[in-house]
Amino acid sequence: VQLVESGGGLVQPGGSLRLSCAASGFTFSNYGMTWYRQAPGKERELVAWINSAGTVTNYADSVKGRFAISRDNAKNTVYLQMNSLKPEDTAVYYCNTRGSWGQGTQVTVSS
């Protein structure tokens, strides 16, 4: 299993970013995918989850209404659209499935 996140960066409060996680080494369309994040000095927390077909999603309360998880099974990729970003969204964002983790992508929200 290989997971490669991308799309992070520095954004001002209220801005948007779209993260991508490219997956390989397994049958992507058979598995749910999860985005986590870890802020400095804090534990890793679940941000969003999507089922294998892309028909069911779930979100942490802190991001509901602002973030959207989606997937493209033809491209073996899961996305996290992040809108109305806040400084407290600053963290390293990871995708996860089958017990495997990517290397993470840094998101910094600051003016």
XYZ file of N, CA, C and O in Angstrom:
444
model
N 0.845 -1.191 0.000
C 0.000 0.000 0.000
C 0.885 1.248 0.000
O 1.803 1.366 0.823
N 0.623 2.130 -0.937
C 1.335 3.404 -0.967
C 0.318 4.532 -1.079
O -0.582 4.471 -1.923
N 0.489 5.543 -0.223
C -0.388 6.702 -0.220
C 0.474 7.950 -0.296
O 1.399 8.108 0.511
N 0.174 8.817 -1.245
C 0.969 10.031 -1.440
C 0.050 11.237 -1.432
O -0.746 11.422 -2.361
N 0.179 12.053 -0.384
C -0.642 13.261 -0.268
C 0.024 14.436 -0.958
O 1.262 14.505 -1.037
N -0.793 15.359 -1.420
C -0.291 16.587 -2.034
C -1.355 17.668 -1.920
O -2.502 17.382 -1.568
N -0.959 18.904 -2.225
C -1.916 19.997 -2.266
C -1.879 20.939 -1.078
O -2.606 21.935 -1.059
N -1.059 20.647 -0.085
C -0.969 21.530 1.054
C -0.254 22.828 0.713
O 0.278 22.992 -0.386
N -0.246 23.731 1.684
C 0.432 24.992 1.475
C 0.017 26.020 2.501
O -0.627 25.701 3.500
N 0.397 27.262 2.231
C 0.066 28.390 3.094
C -1.128 29.126 2.491
O -1.113 29.467 1.302
N -2.141 29.363 3.303
C -3.349 30.037 2.839
C -3.828 30.993 3.926
O -3.623 30.732 5.124
N -4.451 32.070 3.505
C -4.990 33.030 4.474
C -6.300 32.521 5.068
O -7.005 31.721 4.428
N -6.626 32.965 6.261
C -7.928 32.603 6.835
C -9.059 32.940 5.875
O -9.053 33.997 5.237
N -10.012 32.018 5.770
C -11.113 32.172 4.830
C -10.842 31.596 3.458
O -11.759 31.497 2.637
N -9.622 31.208 3.222
C -9.250 30.655 1.928
C -9.589 29.192 1.776
O -10.191 28.577 2.666
N -9.186 28.631 0.630
C -9.501 27.244 0.299
C -8.262 26.514 -0.191
O -7.343 27.125 -0.752
N -8.260 25.220 0.019
C -7.254 24.319 -0.535
C -7.933 23.008 -0.872
O -8.933 22.635 -0.231
N -7.386 22.300 -1.850
C -7.833 20.939 -2.124
C -6.648 19.997 -2.005
O -5.660 20.134 -2.747
N -6.763 19.061 -1.095
C -5.744 18.039 -0.914
C -6.089 16.826 -1.756
O -7.265 16.507 -1.965
N -5.043 16.139 -2.200
C -5.202 14.890 -2.943
C -4.382 13.806 -2.274
O -3.341 14.077 -1.676
N -4.854 12.591 -2.403
C -4.108 11.429 -1.912
C -4.170 10.365 -3.009
O -5.246 9.809 -3.270
N -3.038 10.120 -3.632
C -2.949 9.109 -4.683
C -2.576 7.774 -4.062
O -1.590 7.686 -3.322
N -3.356 6.755 -4.361
C -3.176 5.440 -3.751
C -2.717 4.417 -4.782
O -3.084 4.490 -5.960
N -1.929 3.456 -4.332
C -1.493 2.367 -5.193
C -1.158 1.156 -4.343
O -1.027 1.253 -3.121
N -1.062 0.017 -5.000
C -0.669 -1.201 -4.315
C -1.818 -2.018 -3.747
O -1.583 -3.034 -3.084
N -3.035 -1.590 -4.006
C -4.204 -2.350 -3.563
C -5.380 -1.948 -4.439
O -5.285 -1.000 -5.225
N -6.473 -2.668 -4.291
C -7.664 -2.367 -5.094
C -8.411 -1.226 -4.426
O -9.236 -1.433 -3.522
N -8.120 -0.029 -4.881
C -8.596 1.197 -4.232
C -10.117 1.212 -4.076
O -10.630 1.604 -3.022
N -10.824 0.769 -5.074
C -12.286 0.884 -5.072
C -12.962 -0.041 -4.059
O -14.173 0.037 -3.867
N -12.192 -0.897 -3.406
C -12.750 -1.816 -2.417
C -12.709 -1.277 -0.996
O -13.278 -1.916 -0.090
N -12.066 -0.130 -0.773
C -11.798 0.306 0.593
C -12.239 1.744 0.867
O -12.094 2.634 0.021
N -12.743 1.939 2.084
C -12.973 3.293 2.554
C -11.657 4.008 2.765
O -10.606 3.383 2.928
N -11.725 5.326 2.733
C -10.537 6.150 2.898
C -10.815 7.211 3.956
O -11.936 7.716 4.080
N -9.778 7.574 4.684
C -9.917 8.528 5.775
C -8.839 9.597 5.689
O -7.688 9.289 5.366
N -9.218 10.826 5.978
C -8.255 11.913 6.171
C -8.136 12.180 7.676
O -9.149 12.261 8.386
N -6.910 12.292 8.131
C -6.593 12.682 9.498
C -5.747 13.952 9.448
O -5.184 14.312 8.413
N -5.603 14.577 10.598
C -4.675 15.692 10.708
C -4.030 15.686 12.091
O -4.604 15.159 13.050
N -2.846 16.276 12.146
C -2.140 16.386 13.416
C -1.509 17.768 13.501
O -0.639 18.115 12.684
N -1.979 18.521 14.485
C -1.436 19.847 14.739
C -0.265 19.728 15.715
O -0.180 18.753 16.478
N 0.630 20.704 15.716
C 1.781 20.655 16.631
C 1.343 20.496 18.085
O 0.468 21.227 18.559
N 1.924 19.514 18.759
C 1.624 19.300 20.162
C 0.304 18.628 20.446
O -0.092 18.495 21.610
N -0.390 18.199 19.396
C -1.700 17.564 19.577
C -1.698 16.166 18.987
O -0.858 15.823 18.161
N -2.675 15.383 19.405
C -2.816 14.030 18.868
C -3.441 14.094 17.463
O -4.151 15.033 17.120
N -3.165 13.048 16.715
C -3.761 12.943 15.385
C -5.261 12.751 15.533
O -5.713 11.972 16.378
N -6.048 13.448 14.712
C -7.498 13.354 14.809
C -8.104 13.070 13.438
O -7.593 13.498 12.401
N -9.218 12.348 13.457
C -9.933 12.042 12.228
C -10.633 13.298 11.728
O -11.274 14.013 12.510
N -10.514 13.549 10.434
C -11.148 14.709 9.821
C -12.366 14.295 9.003
O -13.446 14.874 9.145
N -12.191 13.292 8.134
C -13.285 12.893 7.248
C -13.060 11.470 6.761
O -11.920 11.023 6.633
N -14.159 10.813 6.459
C -14.125 9.422 5.970
C -15.107 9.283 4.819
O -16.157 9.943 4.794
N -14.740 8.413 3.875
C -15.624 8.144 2.744
C -15.621 6.646 2.484
O -14.577 5.994 2.597
N -16.779 6.112 2.134
C -16.838 4.668 1.885
C -16.271 4.330 0.509
O -15.892 5.219 -0.263
N -16.208 3.051 0.220
C -15.515 2.608 -0.990
C -16.172 3.121 -2.267
O -15.477 3.430 -3.238
N -17.493 3.235 -2.249
C -18.203 3.682 -3.451
C -18.290 5.198 -3.565
O -18.694 5.727 -4.599
N -17.936 5.881 -2.491
C -18.044 7.337 -2.506
C -19.433 7.854 -2.215
O -19.725 9.024 -2.457
N -20.289 6.998 -1.666
C -21.685 7.371 -1.447
C -21.996 7.765 -0.006
O -23.067 8.322 0.261
N -21.094 7.469 0.902
C -21.310 7.790 2.318
C -20.080 8.510 2.849
O -18.948 8.075 2.609
N -20.298 9.595 3.557
C -19.204 10.357 4.140
C -19.500 10.678 5.598
O -20.656 10.637 6.039
N -18.451 10.998 6.318
C -18.598 11.386 7.712
C -17.496 12.388 8.037
O -16.386 12.282 7.495
N -17.812 13.334 8.931
C -16.888 14.420 9.221
C -16.771 14.676 10.715
O -17.733 14.482 11.474
N -15.613 15.172 11.106
C -15.466 15.696 12.451
C -16.347 16.938 12.583
O -16.520 17.691 11.620
N -16.876 17.148 13.772
C -17.748 18.315 13.987
C -17.039 19.621 13.641
O -17.661 20.568 13.155
N -15.739 19.657 13.869
C -14.981 20.894 13.675
C -14.877 21.304 12.209
O -14.546 22.461 11.923
N -15.148 20.379 11.277
C -15.002 20.717 9.856
C -16.311 20.579 9.074
O -16.350 20.896 7.878
N -17.367 20.129 9.721
C -18.649 19.961 9.025
C -19.106 21.272 8.408
O -19.052 22.324 9.042
N -19.538 21.178 7.158
C -20.004 22.365 6.450
C -18.907 23.154 5.779
O -19.183 24.059 4.979
N -17.648 22.847 6.076
C -16.511 23.552 5.471
C -15.662 22.645 4.591
O -15.104 23.102 3.594
N -15.532 21.394 4.979
C -14.700 20.431 4.246
C -15.584 19.430 3.524
O -16.683 19.108 3.990
N -15.081 18.918 2.408
C -15.792 17.877 1.668
C -14.800 16.837 1.175
O -13.825 17.173 0.499
N -15.069 15.589 1.508
C -14.248 14.479 1.037
C -14.918 13.863 -0.192
O -16.151 13.755 -0.256
N -14.106 13.475 -1.155
C -14.625 12.822 -2.352
C -13.549 11.877 -2.882
O -12.412 11.897 -2.400
N -13.911 11.069 -3.854
C -12.946 10.136 -4.417
C -13.248 9.904 -5.886
O -14.392 10.031 -6.328
N -12.196 9.533 -6.607
C -12.309 9.149 -8.005
C -11.689 7.759 -8.112
O -10.456 7.628 -8.130
N -12.516 6.745 -8.168
C -12.000 5.379 -8.187
C -11.278 5.045 -9.500
O -10.442 4.141 -9.528
N -11.573 5.775 -10.550
C -10.862 5.563 -11.810
C -9.423 6.083 -11.731
O -8.542 5.604 -12.442
N -9.203 7.058 -10.855
C -7.870 7.645 -10.694
C -7.179 7.199 -9.412
O -6.082 7.666 -9.106
N -7.828 6.318 -8.646
C -7.250 5.851 -7.378
C -6.847 7.024 -6.478
O -5.763 7.028 -5.875
N -7.716 7.992 -6.382
C -7.393 9.215 -5.646
C -8.571 9.637 -4.766
O -9.731 9.566 -5.202
N -8.230 10.075 -3.571
C -9.214 10.659 -2.669
C -8.835 12.121 -2.450
O -7.649 12.468 -2.434
N -9.848 12.959 -2.319
C -9.643 14.394 -2.200
C -10.240 14.928 -0.903
O -11.152 14.334 -0.324
N -9.726 16.062 -0.475
C -10.316 16.789 0.636
C -10.372 18.259 0.233
O -9.333 18.925 0.169
N -11.566 18.732 -0.074
C -11.776 20.143 -0.382
C -12.005 20.878 0.923
O -12.915 20.531 1.677
N -11.168 21.861 1.181
C -11.227 22.599 2.439
C -11.541 24.060 2.135
O -10.756 24.734 1.455
N -12.679 24.517 2.630
C -13.110 25.898 2.429
C -13.212 26.619 3.770
O -13.233 25.985 4.817
N -13.284 27.928 3.713
C -13.419 28.749 4.929
C -12.393 28.339 5.978
O -12.734 28.133 7.151
N -11.165 28.220 5.560
C -10.109 27.736 6.453
C -9.862 28.691 7.604
O -9.958 29.921 7.463
N -9.539 28.091 8.742
C -9.279 28.834 9.972
C -7.858 28.532 10.446
O -7.316 27.467 10.129
N -7.284 29.406 11.246
C -5.933 29.119 11.774
C -5.866 27.782 12.517
O -4.831 27.102 12.464
N -6.953 27.399 13.157
C -6.953 26.125 13.885
C -6.986 24.908 12.975
O -6.890 23.776 13.447
N -7.131 25.112 11.681
C -7.016 24.000 10.725
C -5.557 23.711 10.367
O -5.268 22.726 9.665
N -4.644 24.533 10.851
C -3.218 24.307 10.589
C -2.783 22.969 11.170
O -2.977 22.698 12.351
N -2.217 22.141 10.323
C -1.823 20.784 10.721
C -1.153 20.093 9.542
O -1.196 20.583 8.414
N -0.577 18.946 9.831
C -0.176 18.033 8.763
C -1.358 17.101 8.511
O -1.903 16.518 9.448
N -1.746 16.985 7.257
C -2.895 16.182 6.872
C -2.419 14.881 6.234
O -1.541 14.884 5.362
N -3.017 13.777 6.692
C -2.639 12.451 6.240
C -3.851 11.706 5.702
O -4.950 11.842 6.234
N -3.629 10.879 4.690
C -4.687 9.938 4.336
C -4.305 8.554 4.866
O -3.139 8.255 5.117
N -5.340 7.753 5.032
C -5.166 6.466 5.717
C -6.141 5.455 5.170
O -7.302 5.762 4.905
N -5.654 4.231 5.014
C -6.514 3.098 4.735
C -5.743 1.827 5.033
O -4.513 1.796 4.931
N -6.444 0.805 5.442
C -5.832 -0.497 5.689
C -4.626 -0.398 6.607
O -3.673 -1.158 6.461
N -4.646 0.533 7.545
C -3.558 0.647 8.501
C -2.320 1.341 7.970
O -1.305 1.433 8.666
N -2.372 1.817 6.738
C -1.220 2.486 6.136
C -1.425 3.999 6.097
O -2.556 4.466 5.965
N -0.310 4.713 6.156
C -0.323 6.170 6.167
C 0.557 6.720 5.063
O 1.593 6.130 4.741
N 0.167 7.879 4.558
C 1.053 8.609 3.674
C 2.047 9.421 4.485
O 2.079 9.357 5.721
N 2.842 10.225 3.789
C 3.853 11.036 4.461
C 3.291 12.338 5.012
O 3.929 13.021 5.809
N 2.097 12.674 4.563
C 1.437 13.886 5.036
C 1.740 15.092 4.170
O 2.743 15.129 3.449
N 0.858 16.082 4.252
C 1.057 17.352 3.562
C 0.694 18.475 4.531
O -0.324 18.410 5.217
N 1.559 19.466 4.601
C 1.396 20.542 5.582
C 0.392 21.569 5.080
O 0.497 22.062 3.949
N -0.542 21.909 5.946
C -1.488 23.002 5.688
C -1.287 24.050 6.768
O -1.361 23.739 7.961
N -1.010 25.262 6.350
C -0.822 26.366 7.285
C -1.801 27.475 6.931
O -1.805 27.957 5.787
N -2.619 27.848 7.904
C -3.598 28.922 7.708
C -3.162 30.107 8.552
O -3.203 30.047 9.785
N -2.738 31.149 7.880
C -2.190 32.297 8.591
C -2.244 33.532 7.705
O -2.110 33.434 6.479
N -2.422 34.669 8.346
C -2.404 35.931 7.611
C -0.997 36.521 7.633
O -0.763 37.580 7.051
